[in-house]
mmCIF file of C-alpha atoms in Angstrom:
data_model
loop_
_atom_site.group_PDB
_atom_site.id
_atom_site.type_symbol
_atom_site.label_atom_id
_atom_site.label_comp_id
_atom_site.label_asym_id
_atom_site.label_seq_id
_atom_site.Cartn_x
_atom_site.Cartn_y
_atom_site.Cartn_z
ATOM 1 C CA MET A 1 -55.595 69.352 93.873
ATOM 2 C CA LYS A 2 -57.193 66.082 92.982
ATOM 3 C CA ARG A 3 -57.263 63.277 95.519
ATOM 4 C CA ASP A 4 -55.612 60.012 94.476
ATOM 5 C CA ARG A 5 -57.956 57.923 96.547
ATOM 6 C CA ALA A 6 -61.574 57.968 97.268
ATOM 7 C CA LEU A 7 -62.981 58.650 100.687
ATOM 8 C CA PRO A 8 -64.053 55.505 102.441
ATOM 9 C CA ARG A 9 -67.698 54.663 102.053
ATOM 10 C CA PRO A 10 -69.708 54.606 105.270
ATOM 11 C CA PRO A 11 -70.661 51.085 106.285
ATOM 12 C CA ASP A 12 -74.146 49.733 105.832
ATOM 13 C CA GLU A 13 -76.348 49.751 108.918
ATOM 14 C CA ARG A 14 -75.719 46.134 109.959
ATOM 15 C CA THR A 15 -71.963 46.504 109.575
ATOM 16 C CA ALA A 16 -72.014 49.693 111.606
ATOM 17 C CA LEU A 17 -74.032 48.068 114.390
ATOM 18 C CA TYR A 18 -71.791 44.972 114.441
ATOM 19 C CA GLU A 19 -68.584 47.057 114.493
ATOM 20 C CA ARG A 20 -69.879 49.129 117.499
ATOM 21 C CA LEU A 21 -70.948 45.922 119.286
ATOM 22 C CA ARG A 22 -67.628 44.159 118.418
ATOM 23 C CA TRP A 23 -65.711 47.157 119.802
ATOM 24 C CA GLN A 24 -67.705 47.140 123.079
ATOM 25 C CA ARG A 25 -67.227 43.363 123.466
ATOM 26 C CA GLN A 26 -63.453 43.699 122.852
ATOM 27 C CA THR A 27 -63.354 46.414 125.472
ATOM 28 C CA VAL A 28 -64.635 43.901 128.053
ATOM 29 C CA ARG A 29 -61.533 41.782 127.358
ATOM 30 C CA LYS A 30 -59.265 44.791 127.355
ATOM 31 C CA LYS A 31 -60.543 46.023 130.730
ATOM 32 C CA THR A 32 -59.942 42.580 132.280
ATOM 33 C CA GLU A 33 -56.522 41.876 130.680
ATOM 34 C CA GLY A 34 -53.823 41.129 133.289
ATOM 35 C CA LEU A 35 -56.199 41.469 136.252
ATOM 36 C CA ALA A 36 -55.282 39.268 139.213
ATOM 37 C CA GLU A 37 -57.811 36.450 139.808
ATOM 38 C CA ALA A 38 -58.432 37.621 143.365
ATOM 39 C CA ASP A 39 -59.235 41.127 142.133
ATOM 40 C CA ALA A 40 -61.642 39.750 139.510
ATOM 41 C CA HIS A 41 -63.758 38.461 142.436
ATOM 42 C CA ARG A 42 -63.337 41.360 144.845
ATOM 43 C CA ARG A 43 -66.238 43.603 145.647
ATOM 44 C CA PHE A 44 -65.284 47.234 145.124
ATOM 45 C CA LEU A 45 -68.741 48.693 144.993
ATOM 46 C CA PRO A 46 -71.663 48.480 147.449
ATOM 47 C CA SER A 47 -73.695 46.066 145.376
ATOM 48 C CA PRO A 48 -73.003 42.572 146.815
ATOM 49 C CA HIS A 49 -72.726 40.982 143.343
ATOM 50 C CA MET A 50 -70.827 43.688 141.486
ATOM 51 C CA THR A 51 -67.437 42.130 140.724
ATOM 52 C CA VAL A 52 -65.450 42.056 137.475
ATOM 53 C CA ALA A 53 -66.117 38.347 137.201
ATOM 54 C CA GLY A 54 -69.757 38.811 138.028
ATOM 55 C CA LEU A 55 -70.139 41.440 135.287
ATOM 56 C CA VAL A 56 -68.429 39.343 132.693
ATOM 57 C CA SER A 57 -70.810 36.468 133.539
ATOM 58 C CA HIS A 58 -73.790 38.857 133.514
ATOM 59 C CA LEU A 59 -72.836 40.119 130.025
ATOM 60 C CA ARG A 60 -72.585 36.540 128.770
ATOM 61 C CA TRP A 61 -76.124 35.785 129.962
ATOM 62 C CA VAL A 62 -77.432 39.153 128.612
ATOM 63 C CA GLU A 63 -76.282 37.972 125.194
ATOM 64 C CA HIS A 64 -77.970 34.618 125.704
ATOM 65 C CA SER A 65 -81.159 36.137 126.901
ATOM 66 C CA TRP A 66 -81.564 38.777 124.084
ATOM 67 C CA PHE A 67 -80.373 36.760 121.099
ATOM 68 C CA GLU A 68 -81.142 33.099 121.909
ATOM 69 C CA VAL A 69 -84.196 33.344 124.163
ATOM 70 C CA ASN A 70 -85.927 36.557 123.016
ATOM 71 C CA LEU A 71 -84.932 36.877 119.396
ATOM 72 C CA ALA A 72 -84.693 33.232 118.323
ATOM 73 C CA GLY A 73 -87.230 31.875 120.785
ATOM 74 C CA LEU A 74 -84.879 29.130 122.063
ATOM 75 C CA PRO A 75 -85.104 27.708 125.636
ATOM 76 C CA ASP A 76 -83.657 29.830 128.465
ATOM 77 C CA ARG A 77 -80.570 28.146 129.906
ATOM 78 C CA GLY A 78 -79.757 31.021 132.209
ATOM 79 C CA PRO A 79 -78.798 30.359 135.811
ATOM 80 C CA TRP A 80 -81.353 32.759 137.311
ATOM 81 C CA THR A 81 -84.588 31.689 139.077
ATOM 82 C CA GLU A 82 -87.432 33.595 140.654
ATOM 83 C CA ASP A 83 -85.845 32.993 144.027
ATOM 84 C CA ASP A 84 -82.367 34.040 142.742
ATOM 85 C CA PRO A 85 -82.780 36.585 139.896
ATOM 86 C CA ASP A 86 -79.015 37.615 140.193
ATOM 87 C CA ALA A 87 -77.597 34.083 140.043
ATOM 88 C CA GLU A 88 -75.555 34.834 136.867
ATOM 89 C CA MET A 89 -73.460 37.315 138.876
ATOM 90 C CA LYS A 90 -72.608 34.807 141.640
ATOM 91 C CA VAL A 91 -69.444 33.298 140.228
ATOM 92 C CA ASP A 92 -67.071 32.996 143.190
ATOM 93 C CA GLY A 93 -64.542 30.315 142.444
ATOM 94 C CA VAL A 94 -65.116 30.397 138.648
ATOM 95 C CA PRO A 95 -61.868 31.556 136.949
ATOM 96 C CA LEU A 96 -62.124 34.840 135.028
ATOM 97 C CA ALA A 97 -60.499 33.200 131.996
ATOM 98 C CA ARG A 98 -63.268 30.673 131.817
ATOM 99 C CA LEU A 99 -65.945 33.392 132.146
ATOM 100 C CA LEU A 100 -64.329 35.379 129.333
ATOM 101 C CA ASP A 101 -64.153 32.291 127.069
ATOM 102 C CA GLU A 102 -67.813 31.618 127.736
ATOM 103 C CA TYR A 103 -68.632 35.260 127.028
ATOM 104 C CA ASP A 104 -66.729 35.069 123.718
ATOM 105 C CA ALA A 105 -68.513 31.883 122.774
ATOM 106 C CA GLN A 106 -71.863 33.386 123.617
ATOM 107 C CA CYS A 107 -71.083 36.502 121.559
ATOM 108 C CA ALA A 108 -70.213 34.337 118.601
ATOM 109 C CA ARG A 109 -73.504 32.505 118.979
ATOM 110 C CA SER A 110 -75.339 35.843 119.146
ATOM 111 C CA ILE A 111 -73.762 36.938 115.831
ATOM 112 C CA GLU A 112 -74.733 33.639 114.234
ATOM 113 C CA ILE A 113 -78.365 34.301 115.166
ATOM 114 C CA ALA A 114 -78.173 37.916 114.125
ATOM 115 C CA ASP A 115 -76.619 37.012 110.786
ATOM 116 C CA ALA A 116 -79.594 34.769 109.991
ATOM 117 C CA THR A 117 -82.116 37.496 110.965
ATOM 118 C CA ALA A 118 -83.307 40.683 109.173
ATOM 119 C CA LEU A 119 -82.740 43.889 111.118
ATOM 120 C CA ASP A 120 -86.547 44.506 111.130
ATOM 121 C CA ALA A 121 -87.442 40.990 112.288
ATOM 122 C CA VAL A 122 -88.922 40.851 115.777
ATOM 123 C CA GLU A 123 -88.429 38.593 118.726
ATOM 124 C CA GLN A 124 -89.824 35.088 118.648
ATOM 125 C CA GLY A 125 -89.926 34.891 122.472
ATOM 126 C CA PRO A 126 -90.402 38.332 124.020
ATOM 127 C CA PRO A 127 -90.927 38.441 127.767
ATOM 128 C CA PRO A 128 -94.598 38.089 128.757
ATOM 129 C CA GLY A 129 -96.504 41.332 128.440
ATOM 130 C CA SER A 130 -93.793 42.994 126.326
ATOM 131 C CA GLU A 131 -94.047 44.191 122.789
ATOM 132 C CA PRO A 132 -91.638 42.332 120.476
ATOM 133 C CA CYS A 133 -88.418 44.246 119.700
ATOM 134 C CA SER A 134 -86.629 44.155 116.359
ATOM 135 C CA LEU A 135 -83.149 42.844 115.858
ATOM 136 C CA ARG A 136 -82.065 46.476 115.228
ATOM 137 C CA TRP A 137 -83.410 47.513 118.668
ATOM 138 C CA ILE A 138 -81.703 44.480 120.321
ATOM 139 C CA LEU A 139 -78.332 45.280 118.791
ATOM 140 C CA LEU A 140 -78.612 48.894 119.940
ATOM 141 C CA HIS A 141 -79.644 47.802 123.437
ATOM 142 C CA VAL A 142 -76.814 45.284 123.815
ATOM 143 C CA ILE A 143 -74.308 47.943 122.641
ATOM 144 C CA GLU A 144 -75.687 50.273 125.304
ATOM 145 C CA GLU A 145 -75.729 47.691 128.036
ATOM 146 C CA THR A 146 -72.199 46.458 127.233
ATOM 147 C CA ALA A 147 -70.921 50.065 127.158
ATOM 148 C CA ARG A 148 -72.520 50.853 130.540
ATOM 149 C CA HIS A 149 -70.974 47.766 132.144
ATOM 150 C CA ASN A 150 -67.600 48.641 130.504
ATOM 151 C CA GLY A 151 -67.853 51.827 132.626
ATOM 152 C CA HIS A 152 -68.349 49.677 135.708
ATOM 153 C CA LEU A 153 -65.439 47.434 134.721
ATOM 154 C CA ASP A 154 -63.248 50.595 134.252
ATOM 155 C CA ILE A 155 -64.037 51.765 137.762
ATOM 156 C CA MET A 156 -63.484 48.398 139.365
ATOM 157 C CA ARG A 157 -60.213 47.961 137.485
ATOM 158 C CA GLU A 158 -58.902 51.299 138.651
ATOM 159 C CA PHE A 159 -59.884 50.297 142.303
ATOM 160 C CA ALA A 160 -58.165 46.940 141.878
ATOM 161 C CA ASP A 161 -54.754 47.952 140.587
ATOM 162 C CA GLY A 162 -54.814 51.531 139.350
ATOM 163 C CA VAL A 163 -55.085 50.630 135.694
ATOM 164 C CA THR A 164 -57.225 53.056 133.814
ATOM 165 C CA GLY A 165 -58.708 52.464 130.376
ATOM 166 C CA GLU A 166 -59.401 54.231 127.179
#
């Protein structure tokens, strides 16, 4: 029997990477949807800075660091210092909705930078003593880091109100 429609073509590499990254980023929103503000700032795990809000902020600054600072060579606007390397996770009093909006805006900025960069292009501002990474490697790393933190968000969400994710 002849098929009436063709099988979908696999996406090109950039599209496949963007789709995986987009899905992981959307999962951050999904795992925080409907969460009470107090629970977004509660500490469920032993780490003193591991909160839902803290992780959302951390993911925002991960995007900034990898795409703006390392890849594009732009100035580091991150809140961290040598004395306080975890400052981006200290967001008590900052509404989760604001942190999510800042994350979304940073993700959009990351894609703007990635869109203007070849997959094989390397970082303009790698950390001192590091070999420059390609955009391809950065995309894979940010997918992996976002996925890992989605697992943390999933655990904290279940502790908060029993909601489990996909």
